């Protein structure tokens, strides 16, 4: 018959291990896209939290809270710009981002960055938006840990991860892939 035999141990067609590799690669790309989209949603939440935090300073100014709110906006914007560069590269922005924030260009660095930023949200002491603070903070923490978990438990899902390289000249710039 025209149907190839399937090896039940590997799940691949006999003589065609590429079928399994292609399936794993497709699953990895899907996971990477979902994580990127999730990161963008979380960034929007963090920016909203920072803006709401800034708007709540009309009853007296606590400088430490003001700085935390500003940093939350900046750090979330930085991650959002990176994620946008992953989907569609703007050469000048990507080159600047890579040279100044290269730690975002690998799964581990991005995960640790997200865990760090999670504690900014959790550390905000604004009383009015407590639910958003905890939701965003715990979500950032959980997704950062999820990135690390995937990197450790399912490395094949991030093995094909390619950080944006637009605007870089491979002969002159370091475009090493760091997963």
Backbone as a printed PyTorch tensor [residue, N CA C, xyz], in Angstrom:
tensor([[[ 0.8420, -1.1880,  0.0000],
         [ 0.0000,  0.0000,  0.0000],
         [ 0.8780,  1.2380,  0.0000]],

        [[ 0.2790,  2.4150, -0.2260],
         [ 1.0330,  3.6530, -0.3410],
         [ 1.3170,  4.3160,  0.9890]],

        [[ 0.9200,  3.7090,  2.1040],
         [ 1.1180,  4.3030,  3.4260],
         [ 2.3850,  3.7320,  4.0340]],

        [[ 3.3490,  4.5940,  4.4520],
         [ 4.5750,  4.0660,  5.0480],
         [ 4.3030,  3.4930,  6.4310]],

        [[ 5.0840,  2.4580,  6.7960],
         [ 4.9700,  1.8860,  8.1290],
         [ 5.4510,  2.8930,  9.1580]],

        [[ 4.8290,  2.8690, 10.3350],
         [ 5.1790,  3.8170, 11.3850],
         [ 5.8840,  3.0790, 12.5060]],

        [[ 7.0370,  3.6090, 12.9070],
         [ 7.7810,  3.0700, 14.0440],
         [ 7.0870,  3.5710, 15.3040]],

        [[ 6.5030,  2.6650, 16.1010],
         [ 5.7450,  3.0870, 17.2750],
         [ 6.6330,  3.6590, 18.3670]],

        [[ 7.8990,  3.3260, 18.3990],
         [ 8.8040,  3.8590, 19.4230],
         [ 9.1190,  5.3260, 19.1760]],

        [[ 9.3040,  5.7010, 17.9100],
         [ 9.6800,  7.0860, 17.6150],
         [ 8.5320,  7.9000, 17.0550]],

        [[ 7.5030,  7.2210, 16.5540],
         [ 6.3820,  7.9440, 15.9760],
         [ 6.6520,  8.4330, 14.5690]],

        [[ 7.7640,  8.0110, 13.9770],
         [ 8.0970,  8.4840, 12.6400],
         [ 7.8560,  7.3850, 11.6200]],

        [[ 7.6610,  7.8160, 10.4090],
         [ 7.4920,  6.8490,  9.3260],
         [ 8.8160,  6.1270,  9.1200]],

        [[ 8.7300,  4.8750,  8.7930],
         [ 9.9420,  4.0870,  8.5730],
         [10.7930,  4.7600,  7.5100]],

        [[12.0500,  4.9770,  7.8530],
         [12.9520,  5.6170,  6.9110],
         [12.7210,  7.1190,  6.7970]],

        [[11.8960,  7.6970,  7.6450],
         [11.5910,  9.1260,  7.5240],
         [11.5700,  9.8270,  8.8730]],

        [[12.6990,  9.8730,  9.5470],
         [12.7830, 10.5480, 10.8430],
         [12.5200, 12.0320, 10.7140]],

        [[12.6240, 12.5780,  9.5060],
         [12.3580, 14.0020,  9.3040],
         [10.9240, 14.3690,  9.6400]],

        [[ 9.9950, 13.4180,  9.5470],
         [ 8.6090, 13.6860,  9.8800],
         [ 8.4870, 14.1040, 11.3310]],

        [[ 9.1480, 13.3740, 12.2310],
         [ 9.1140, 13.7050, 13.6480],
         [ 9.8240, 15.0230, 13.9060]],

        [[10.9840, 15.2290, 13.2930],
         [11.7180, 16.4790, 13.4870],
         [10.9080, 17.6630, 12.9920]],

        [[10.2360, 17.5080, 11.8740],
         [ 9.4220, 18.5940, 11.3300],
         [ 8.2750, 18.9040, 12.2820]],

        [[ 7.6590, 17.8580, 12.8360],
         [ 6.5550, 18.0520, 13.7710],
         [ 7.0400, 18.7710, 15.0240]],

        [[ 8.1960, 18.3750, 15.5580],
         [ 8.7650, 19.0390, 16.7320],
         [ 9.1320, 20.4700, 16.4420]],

        [[ 9.6510, 20.7130, 15.2550],
         [10.0100, 22.0680, 14.8500],
         [ 8.7700, 22.9410, 14.7410]],

        [[ 7.6970, 22.3880, 14.1650],
         [ 6.4500, 23.1410, 14.0530],
         [ 5.8710, 23.4460, 15.4290]],

        [[ 5.9230, 22.4630, 16.3200],
         [ 5.4250, 22.6690, 17.6760],
         [ 6.2660, 23.7280, 18.3900]],

        [[ 7.5780, 23.6860, 18.1880],
         [ 8.4640, 24.6760, 18.7960],
         [ 8.1530, 26.0790, 18.3100]],

        [[ 7.9270, 26.2190, 17.0060],
         [ 7.5900, 27.5380, 16.4600],
         [ 6.2630, 28.0380, 17.0140]],

        [[ 5.3090, 27.1300, 17.1500],
         [ 4.0050, 27.4940, 17.7050],
         [ 4.1550, 27.9470, 19.1600]],

        [[ 4.9220, 27.2070, 19.9450],
         [ 5.1620, 27.5660, 21.3500],
         [ 5.8600, 28.9200, 21.4320]],

        [[ 6.8510, 29.1370, 20.5760],
         [ 7.5640, 30.4150, 20.5790],
         [ 6.6370, 31.5780, 20.2440]],

        [[ 5.7630, 31.3850, 19.2710],
         [ 4.8080, 32.4420, 18.9060],
         [ 3.8270, 32.7100, 20.0450]],

        [[ 3.3400, 31.6590, 20.6830],
         [ 2.4130, 31.8360, 21.7960],
         [ 3.0780, 32.5710, 22.9600]],

        [[ 4.3190, 32.1920, 23.2660],
         [ 5.0420, 32.8800, 24.3400],
         [ 5.2670, 34.3480, 23.9970]],

        [[ 5.6030, 34.6350, 22.7540],
         [ 5.8170, 36.0130, 22.3350],
         [ 4.5330, 36.8220, 22.4620]],

        [[ 3.4260, 36.2520, 22.0030],
         [ 2.1400, 36.9380, 22.1190],
         [ 1.7740, 37.1500, 23.5870]],

        [[ 1.9850, 36.1310, 24.4070],
         [ 1.7150, 36.2440, 25.8460],
         [ 2.5770, 37.3350, 26.4700]],

        [[ 3.8420, 37.4050, 26.0640],
         [ 4.7310, 38.4550, 26.5710],
         [ 4.2020, 39.8370, 26.2110]],

        [[ 3.6910, 40.0030, 24.9900],
         [ 3.1430, 41.2940, 24.5750],
         [ 1.9140, 41.6680, 25.4050]],

        [[ 1.0530, 40.6980, 25.6830],
         [-0.1270, 40.9570, 26.5130],
         [ 0.2980, 41.3630, 27.9190]],

        [[ 1.2760, 40.6450, 28.4710],
         [ 1.7730, 40.9870, 29.8090],
         [ 2.4120, 42.3740, 29.8330]],

        [[ 3.1180, 42.7310, 28.7700],
         [ 3.7140, 44.0650, 28.6960],
         [ 2.6370, 45.1440, 28.7080]],

        [[ 1.5440, 44.8940, 27.9940],
         [ 0.4350, 45.8550, 27.9960],
         [-0.1350, 46.0090, 29.4070]],

        [[-0.2640, 44.9030, 30.1230],
         [-0.7370, 44.9600, 31.5030],
         [ 0.2170, 45.7190, 32.4070]],

        [[ 1.5050, 45.4840, 32.2300],
         [ 2.5130, 46.1740, 33.0530],
         [ 2.5260, 47.6710, 32.7590]],

        [[ 2.4150, 48.0330, 31.4900],
         [ 2.3750, 49.4580, 31.1290],
         [ 1.1210, 50.0970, 31.7200]],

        [[-0.0090, 49.4120, 31.6220],
         [-1.2490, 49.9330, 32.2140],
         [-1.0990, 50.1060, 33.7210]],

        [[-0.4780, 49.1460, 34.3730],
         [-0.2490, 49.2410, 35.8140],
         [ 0.6280, 50.4440, 36.1430]],

        [[ 1.6820, 50.6490, 35.3680],
         [ 2.5610, 51.7960, 35.5990],
         [ 1.8430, 53.1250, 35.3890]],

        [[ 1.0480, 53.2030, 34.3260],
         [ 0.3080, 54.4410, 34.0470],
         [-0.7140, 54.7050, 35.1470]],

        [[-1.4540, 53.6720, 35.5590],
         [-2.4120, 53.8450, 36.6510],
         [-1.7060, 54.2240, 37.9510]],

        [[-0.5270, 53.6600, 38.1430],
         [ 0.2610, 54.0350, 39.3170],
         [ 0.6700, 55.4960, 39.2850]],

        [[ 1.0470, 55.9910, 38.1070],
         [ 1.4050, 57.4080, 37.9720],
         [ 0.1950, 58.3050, 38.1770]],

        [[-0.9570, 57.8780, 37.6990],
         [-2.1640, 58.6790, 37.8440],
         [-2.6280, 58.7550, 39.2960]],

        [[-2.2500, 57.8150, 40.1130],
         [-2.6620, 57.7850, 41.5080],
         [-1.8230, 58.6470, 42.4300]],

        [[-0.8940, 59.4030, 41.8750],
         [-0.0060, 60.2050, 42.7230],
         [-0.5200, 61.6180, 42.9530]],

        [[-1.8050, 61.8700, 42.7650],
         [-2.3470, 63.2150, 42.9620],
         [-2.5050, 63.5450, 44.4460]],

        [[-2.5600, 62.5290, 45.3150],
         [-2.7330, 62.7540, 46.7450],
         [-1.4020, 62.7780, 47.4820]],

        [[-0.4200, 63.4100, 46.9480],
         [ 0.8950, 63.4270, 47.5670],
         [ 1.8200, 62.5000, 46.8110]],

        [[ 3.0830, 62.8550, 46.7650],
         [ 4.0270, 62.1190, 45.9420],
         [ 4.9910, 61.3370, 46.8250]],

        [[ 5.0140, 60.0490, 46.6330],
         [ 6.0150, 59.1850, 47.2270],
         [ 7.0040, 58.8850, 46.1090]],

        [[ 8.1940, 59.4700, 46.2000],
         [ 9.1520, 59.3580, 45.1000],
         [ 9.5280, 57.9170, 44.7590]],

        [[ 9.6190, 57.0690, 45.7560],
         [ 9.9930, 55.6810, 45.4590],
         [ 8.9090, 55.0050, 44.6170]],

        [[ 7.6570, 55.2260, 44.9360],
         [ 6.5620, 54.6490, 44.1510],
         [ 6.5150, 55.2540, 42.7530]],

        [[ 6.8290, 56.5320, 42.6640],
         [ 6.8690, 57.2010, 41.3690],
         [ 7.9230, 56.5590, 40.4710]],

        [[ 9.1060, 56.3280, 41.0330],
         [10.1750, 55.7060, 40.2560],
         [ 9.8420, 54.2580, 39.8740]],

        [[ 9.2150, 53.5060, 40.7780],
         [ 8.8310, 52.1290, 40.4580],
         [ 7.8380, 52.1280, 39.3010]],

        [[ 6.8680, 53.0270, 39.3160],
         [ 5.8790, 53.1000, 38.2340],
         [ 6.5530, 53.4550, 36.9030]],

        [[ 7.4740, 54.4100, 36.9400],
         [ 8.1910, 54.7910, 35.7080],
         [ 9.0390, 53.6310, 35.1940]],

        [[ 9.7390, 52.9540, 36.0960],
         [10.5530, 51.8110, 35.6810],
         [ 9.7020, 50.6790, 35.1170]],

        [[ 8.5290, 50.4550, 35.6960],
         [ 7.6500, 49.4150, 35.1590],
         [ 7.2700, 49.7340, 33.7170]],

        [[ 6.9550, 50.9870, 33.4490],
         [ 6.6020, 51.3890, 32.0840],
         [ 7.7960, 51.1980, 31.1570]],

        [[ 8.9650, 51.6300, 31.5910],
         [10.1650, 51.5060, 30.7510],
         [10.5490, 50.0490, 30.4990]],

        [[10.5620, 49.2410, 31.5450],
         [10.9680, 47.8460, 31.3920],
         [ 9.9700, 47.0530, 30.5520]],

        [[ 8.6770, 47.3050, 30.7510],
         [ 7.6670, 46.6140, 29.9400],
         [ 7.7450, 47.0750, 28.4890]],

        [[ 7.9940, 48.3540, 28.2770],
         [ 8.1320, 48.8690, 26.9090],
         [ 9.3390, 48.2520, 26.2200]],

        [[10.4330, 48.0950, 26.9540],
         [11.6340, 47.4780, 26.4080],
         [11.3560, 46.0460, 25.9360]],

        [[10.6890, 45.2660, 26.7710],
         [10.3550, 43.8960, 26.3810],
         [ 9.3690, 43.8840, 25.2130]],

        [[ 8.4110, 44.8040, 25.2150],
         [ 7.4420, 44.8740, 24.1130],
         [ 8.1360, 45.2170, 22.8000]],

        [[ 9.0820, 46.1440, 22.8380],
         [ 9.8190, 46.4960, 21.6170],
         [10.5970, 45.2870, 21.1140]],

        [[11.2290, 44.5500, 22.0290],
         [11.9360, 43.3350, 21.6080],
         [10.9750, 42.3530, 20.9410]],

        [[ 9.8310, 42.1200, 21.5570],
         [ 8.8760, 41.1570, 21.0030],
         [ 8.3700, 41.6100, 19.6380]],

        [[ 8.1680, 42.8970, 19.4520],
         [ 7.7690, 43.4090, 18.1430],
         [ 8.8960, 43.1740, 17.1350]],

        [[10.1460, 43.3570, 17.5700],
         [11.2930, 43.0920, 16.6830],
         [11.3380, 41.6250, 16.2920]],

        [[10.8670, 40.7390, 17.1590],
         [10.8550, 39.3150, 16.8520],
         [ 9.8630, 39.0180, 15.7360]],

        [[ 8.7400, 39.7280, 15.7120],
         [ 7.7190, 39.5090, 14.6880],
         [ 8.0610, 40.2090, 13.3800]],

        [[ 8.5020, 41.4640, 13.4810],
         [ 8.8480, 42.2370, 12.2860],
         [ 9.9810, 43.1910, 12.6500]],

        [[11.1110, 43.0130, 12.0250],
         [12.3140, 43.7420, 12.4070],
         [12.3780, 45.1220, 11.7590]],

        [[12.7010, 46.1000, 12.5750],
         [13.0490, 47.4450, 12.1090],
         [14.5540, 47.5370, 12.3500]],

        [[15.3320, 47.5560, 11.2780],
         [16.7790, 47.3740, 11.3620],
         [17.4650, 48.2920, 12.3700]],

        [[17.1910, 49.5770, 12.3270],
         [17.8700, 50.5380, 13.2090],
         [17.5380, 50.2540, 14.6750]],

        [[16.2660, 49.9960, 14.9560],
         [15.8430, 49.7180, 16.3320],
         [16.4430, 48.3960, 16.8050]],

        [[16.4030, 47.3840, 15.9570],
         [16.9290, 46.0820, 16.3380],
         [18.4260, 46.1430, 16.6430]],

        [[19.1750, 46.8560, 15.8190],
         [20.6190, 46.9620, 16.0420],
         [20.9090, 47.6340, 17.3820]],

        [[20.2050, 48.6990, 17.6720],
         [20.3860, 49.4000, 18.9410],
         [19.9700, 48.5210, 20.1250]],

        [[18.8370, 47.8510, 19.9800],
         [18.3610, 46.9670, 21.0510],
         [19.3610, 45.8420, 21.3140]],

        [[19.8650, 45.2390, 20.2570],
         [20.7750, 44.1120, 20.4210],
         [22.0800, 44.5400, 21.0750]],

        [[22.5760, 45.6980, 20.6960],
         [23.8410, 46.1700, 21.2680],
         [23.6940, 46.5720, 22.7370]],

        [[22.5330, 47.1180, 23.1130],
         [22.3390, 47.6240, 24.4760],
         [21.6190, 46.6520, 25.4000]],

        [[20.7960, 45.7810, 24.8530],
         [19.9920, 44.8710, 25.6690],
         [20.0740, 43.4520, 25.1260]],

        [[21.2720, 42.9990, 24.8530],
         [21.4880, 41.6870, 24.2450],
         [20.9780, 40.5250, 25.0730]],

        [[20.8360, 40.7070, 26.3750],
         [20.3410, 39.6300, 27.2260],
         [18.9160, 39.2190, 26.8650]],

        [[18.1460, 40.0970, 26.2170],
         [16.7880, 39.7480, 25.8000],
         [16.7680, 38.8110, 24.6000]],

        [[17.8950, 38.6710, 23.9250],
         [17.9460, 37.9350, 22.6710],
         [18.1560, 36.4370, 22.8480]],

        [[18.0240, 35.9550, 24.0430],
         [18.0710, 34.5230, 24.3230],
         [16.9440, 34.1620, 25.2730]],

        [[16.5630, 32.9180, 25.3040],
         [15.4460, 32.4750, 26.1330],
         [15.7600, 32.6570, 27.6150]],

        [[16.9630, 32.2750, 28.0410],
         [17.3300, 32.3930, 29.4540],
         [17.3400, 33.8500, 29.9140]],

        [[17.9830, 34.7120, 29.1330],
         [18.0610, 36.1220, 29.5070],
         [16.7010, 36.7780, 29.5960]],

        [[15.8400, 36.4610, 28.6280],
         [14.4950, 37.0290, 28.6370],
         [13.7130, 36.5120, 29.8440]],

        [[13.8650, 35.2330, 30.1680],
         [13.1590, 34.6450, 31.3110],
         [13.5900, 35.3130, 32.6190]],

        [[14.8820, 35.4680, 32.8030],
         [15.3760, 36.1000, 34.0290],
         [14.9470, 37.5670, 34.1120]],

        [[14.9260, 38.2460, 32.9860],
         [14.4610, 39.6300, 32.9220],
         [12.9930, 39.7050, 33.3500]],

        [[12.1820, 38.7840, 32.8670],
         [10.7580, 38.7870, 33.2210],
         [10.5600, 38.5180, 34.7120]],

        [[11.3560, 37.6370, 35.2760],
         [11.2620, 37.3630, 36.7110],
         [11.6510, 38.6060, 37.5080]],

        [[12.7010, 39.2870, 37.0810],
         [13.1100, 40.5290, 37.7440],
         [12.0010, 41.5720, 37.6800]],

        [[11.4280, 41.7620, 36.5070],
         [10.3890, 42.7690, 36.3230],
         [ 9.1360, 42.4020, 37.1190]],

        [[ 8.8690, 41.1210, 37.3100],
         [ 7.7110, 40.6900, 38.0980],
         [ 7.7670, 41.2720, 39.5090]],

        [[ 8.9640, 41.3250, 40.0650],
         [ 9.0870, 41.8250, 41.4250],
         [ 8.8950, 43.3370, 41.5060]],

        [[ 9.0840, 44.0410, 40.4030],
         [ 8.7330, 45.4690, 40.3840],
         [ 7.2330, 45.6430, 40.5760]],

        [[ 6.4720, 44.8610, 39.8520],
         [ 5.0110, 44.9630, 39.9620],
         [ 4.5420, 44.5510, 41.3510]],

        [[ 5.0970, 43.4720, 41.8530],
         [ 4.6960, 42.9980, 43.1740],
         [ 5.1080, 43.9950, 44.2510]],

        [[ 6.2110, 44.7020, 44.0380],
         [ 6.7170, 45.6550, 45.0210],
         [ 6.0060, 46.9890, 45.0490]],

        [[ 5.1650, 47.2630, 44.0680],
         [ 4.4180, 48.5200, 44.0470],
         [ 3.4420, 48.5280, 45.2130]],

        [[ 3.3730, 49.6440, 45.9380],
         [ 2.5230, 49.6860, 47.1200],
         [ 1.3010, 50.5630, 46.9390]],

        [[ 0.8090, 50.6300, 45.7390],
         [-0.3920, 51.4140, 45.4600],
         [-1.6060, 50.6370, 45.9520]],

        [[-2.4400, 51.2570, 46.7590],
         [-3.5600, 50.5480, 47.3920],
         [-4.7470, 50.3330, 46.4570]],

        [[-4.9610, 51.2270, 45.5160],
         [-6.1620, 51.1850, 44.6850],
         [-6.1140, 50.0610, 43.6530]],

        [[-4.9580, 49.7960, 43.0920],
         [-4.8560, 48.8320, 41.9900],
         [-4.1470, 47.5500, 42.4230]],

        [[-4.4010, 47.1190, 43.6330],
         [-3.7500, 45.9330, 44.1920],
         [-4.0110, 44.6870, 43.3430]],

        [[-5.2400, 44.4910, 42.8740],
         [-5.5850, 43.3010, 42.0860],
         [-4.7780, 43.2550, 40.7960]],

        [[-4.6240, 44.4050, 40.1270],
         [-3.8580, 44.4450, 38.8760],
         [-2.3770, 44.2320, 39.1600]],

        [[-1.9150, 44.7970, 40.2530],
         [-0.5140, 44.6380, 40.6430],
         [-0.1800, 43.1640, 40.8360]],

        [[-0.9910, 42.4520, 41.5730],
         [-0.7260, 41.0370, 41.8370],
         [-0.9400, 40.1830, 40.5960]],

        [[-1.9450, 40.5110, 39.8100],
         [-2.2010, 39.7510, 38.5850],
         [-1.0340, 39.8720, 37.6220]],

        [[-0.5840, 41.0990, 37.3800],
         [ 0.5300, 41.3280, 36.4560],
         [ 1.8320, 40.7440, 37.0220]],

        [[ 2.0860, 40.9810, 38.2820],
         [ 3.3240, 40.4970, 38.8940],
         [ 3.4350, 38.9800, 38.8770]],

        [[ 2.3780, 38.3110, 39.3010],
         [ 2.4030, 36.8520, 39.3380],
         [ 2.4310, 36.2880, 37.9130]],

        [[ 1.7410, 36.9460, 36.9870],
         [ 1.7530, 36.4860, 35.5920],
         [ 3.1460, 36.6030, 34.9870]],

        [[ 3.8170, 37.7330, 35.2170],
         [ 5.1860, 37.8980, 34.7230],
         [ 6.0980, 36.8330, 35.3300]],

        [[ 5.9620, 36.6130, 36.6260],
         [ 6.7750, 35.6130, 37.3060],
         [ 6.5060, 34.2210, 36.7330]],

        [[ 5.2420, 33.8740, 36.5620],
         [ 4.8790, 32.5550, 36.0470],
         [ 5.3860, 32.3580, 34.6180]],

        [[ 5.2620, 33.3680, 33.7760],
         [ 5.7130, 33.2240, 32.3910],
         [ 7.2380, 33.1850, 32.3230]],

        [[ 7.9190, 33.9300, 33.1730],
         [ 9.3780, 33.8390, 33.2340],
         [ 9.8290, 32.4470, 33.6400]],

        [[ 9.1700, 31.8840, 34.6490],
         [ 9.4760, 30.5180, 35.0820],
         [ 9.1060, 29.5260, 33.9730]],

        [[ 8.0120, 29.7710, 33.2670],
         [ 7.6200, 28.9130, 32.1480],
         [ 8.6950, 28.9070, 31.0580]],

        [[ 9.2670, 30.0700, 30.7480],
         [10.3570, 30.1400, 29.7680],
         [11.5190, 29.2480, 30.2070]],

        [[11.8980, 29.3500, 31.4710],
         [13.0070, 28.5340, 31.9840],
         [12.6460, 27.0530, 31.9510]],

        [[11.4150, 26.7350, 32.3620],
         [10.9670, 25.3420, 32.3470],
         [11.0390, 24.7590, 30.9350]],

        [[10.5410, 25.5010, 29.9600],
         [10.5700, 25.0220, 28.5740],
         [12.0120, 24.8550, 28.1160]],

        [[12.8700, 25.8100, 28.4660],
         [14.2730, 25.7290, 28.0700],
         [14.9370, 24.4840, 28.6570]],

        [[14.5650, 24.1230, 29.9040],
         [15.1640, 22.9590, 30.5580],
         [14.4710, 21.6430, 30.1760]],

        [[13.1350, 21.6190, 30.1810],
         [12.3890, 20.3720, 30.0000],
         [12.1080, 20.0420, 28.5390]],

        [[11.9520, 21.0250, 27.7010],
         [11.6520, 20.8170, 26.2870],
         [12.5820, 21.6620, 25.4160]],

        [[13.8850, 21.4100, 25.4950],
         [14.8280, 22.2470, 24.7390],
         [14.5990, 22.2110, 23.2340]],

        [[13.9820, 21.1380, 22.7280],
         [13.7150, 21.0690, 21.2870],
         [12.7160, 22.1450, 20.8540]],

        [[11.8810, 22.6350, 21.7800],
         [10.9160, 23.6870, 21.4370],
         [11.5860, 25.0420, 21.2580]],

        [[12.7370, 25.2300, 21.8860],
         [13.4290, 26.5160, 21.7530],
         [14.7330, 26.3930, 20.9830]],

        [[15.0450, 25.1770, 20.5200],
         [16.2820, 24.9670, 19.7610],
         [16.2630, 25.7680, 18.4650]],

        [[15.0870, 25.9630, 17.8940],
         [14.9770, 26.7020, 16.6340],
         [14.7560, 28.2000, 16.8650]],

        [[14.8150, 28.6370, 18.1180],
         [14.5900, 30.0530, 18.4430],
         [15.6380, 30.9060, 17.7320]],

        [[15.1820, 31.8740, 16.9920],
         [16.0840, 32.7680, 16.2730],
         [15.7580, 34.1970, 16.6630]],

        [[16.6880, 34.8190, 17.3420],
         [16.5220, 36.2270, 17.7070],
         [16.6300, 37.0760, 16.4450]],

        [[15.9650, 38.2200, 16.4080],
         [16.0300, 39.0700, 15.2210],
         [17.4550, 39.5550, 14.9620]],

        [[17.8390, 39.5800, 13.6900],
         [19.1850, 40.0200, 13.3220],
         [19.1640, 41.1860, 12.3520]],

        [[18.0030, 41.7630, 12.0980],
         [17.9110, 42.8770, 11.1540],
         [18.8070, 44.0370, 11.5460]],

        [[19.4980, 44.6080, 10.5710],
         [20.3620, 45.7490, 10.8080],
         [21.7730, 45.3940, 11.2040]],

        [[22.0350, 44.1090, 11.4090],
         [23.3670, 43.6800, 11.8150],
         [24.1260, 43.1370, 10.6150]],

        [[25.3990, 43.4180, 10.5980],
         [26.2840, 42.9000,  9.5690],
         [27.0470, 41.7460, 10.2020]],

        [[26.7830, 40.5110,  9.7780],
         [27.4220, 39.3550, 10.4200],
         [28.9450, 39.4250, 10.4570]],

        [[29.5720, 40.1180,  9.5230],
         [31.0310, 40.2080,  9.5100],
         [31.5460, 41.1370, 10.6040]],

        [[30.7650, 42.1460, 10.9770],
         [31.2420, 43.1460, 11.9320],
         [30.5660, 43.0820, 13.2880]],

        [[29.3660, 42.5410, 13.3590],
         [28.6070, 42.5310, 14.5990],
         [28.4870, 41.1240, 15.1370]],

        [[28.3710, 41.0210, 16.4350],
         [28.2040, 39.7230, 17.0710],
         [26.7390, 39.3080, 16.9570]],

        [[26.4860, 38.2910, 16.1690],
         [25.1240, 37.7900, 16.0150],
         [25.0470, 36.3450, 16.5050]],

        [[25.8580, 36.0170, 17.4800],
         [25.8600, 34.6820, 18.0430],
         [24.4570, 34.3800, 18.5700]],

        [[24.0290, 33.1640, 18.3940],
         [22.7170, 32.7480, 18.8770],
         [22.8610, 32.2650, 20.3100]],

        [[22.1280, 32.8790, 21.2210],
         [22.1600, 32.4170, 22.6130],
         [20.7580, 31.9790, 23.0020]],

        [[20.6140, 30.6960, 23.2880],
         [19.3060, 30.1510, 23.6700],
         [19.2140, 30.1600, 25.1200]]])
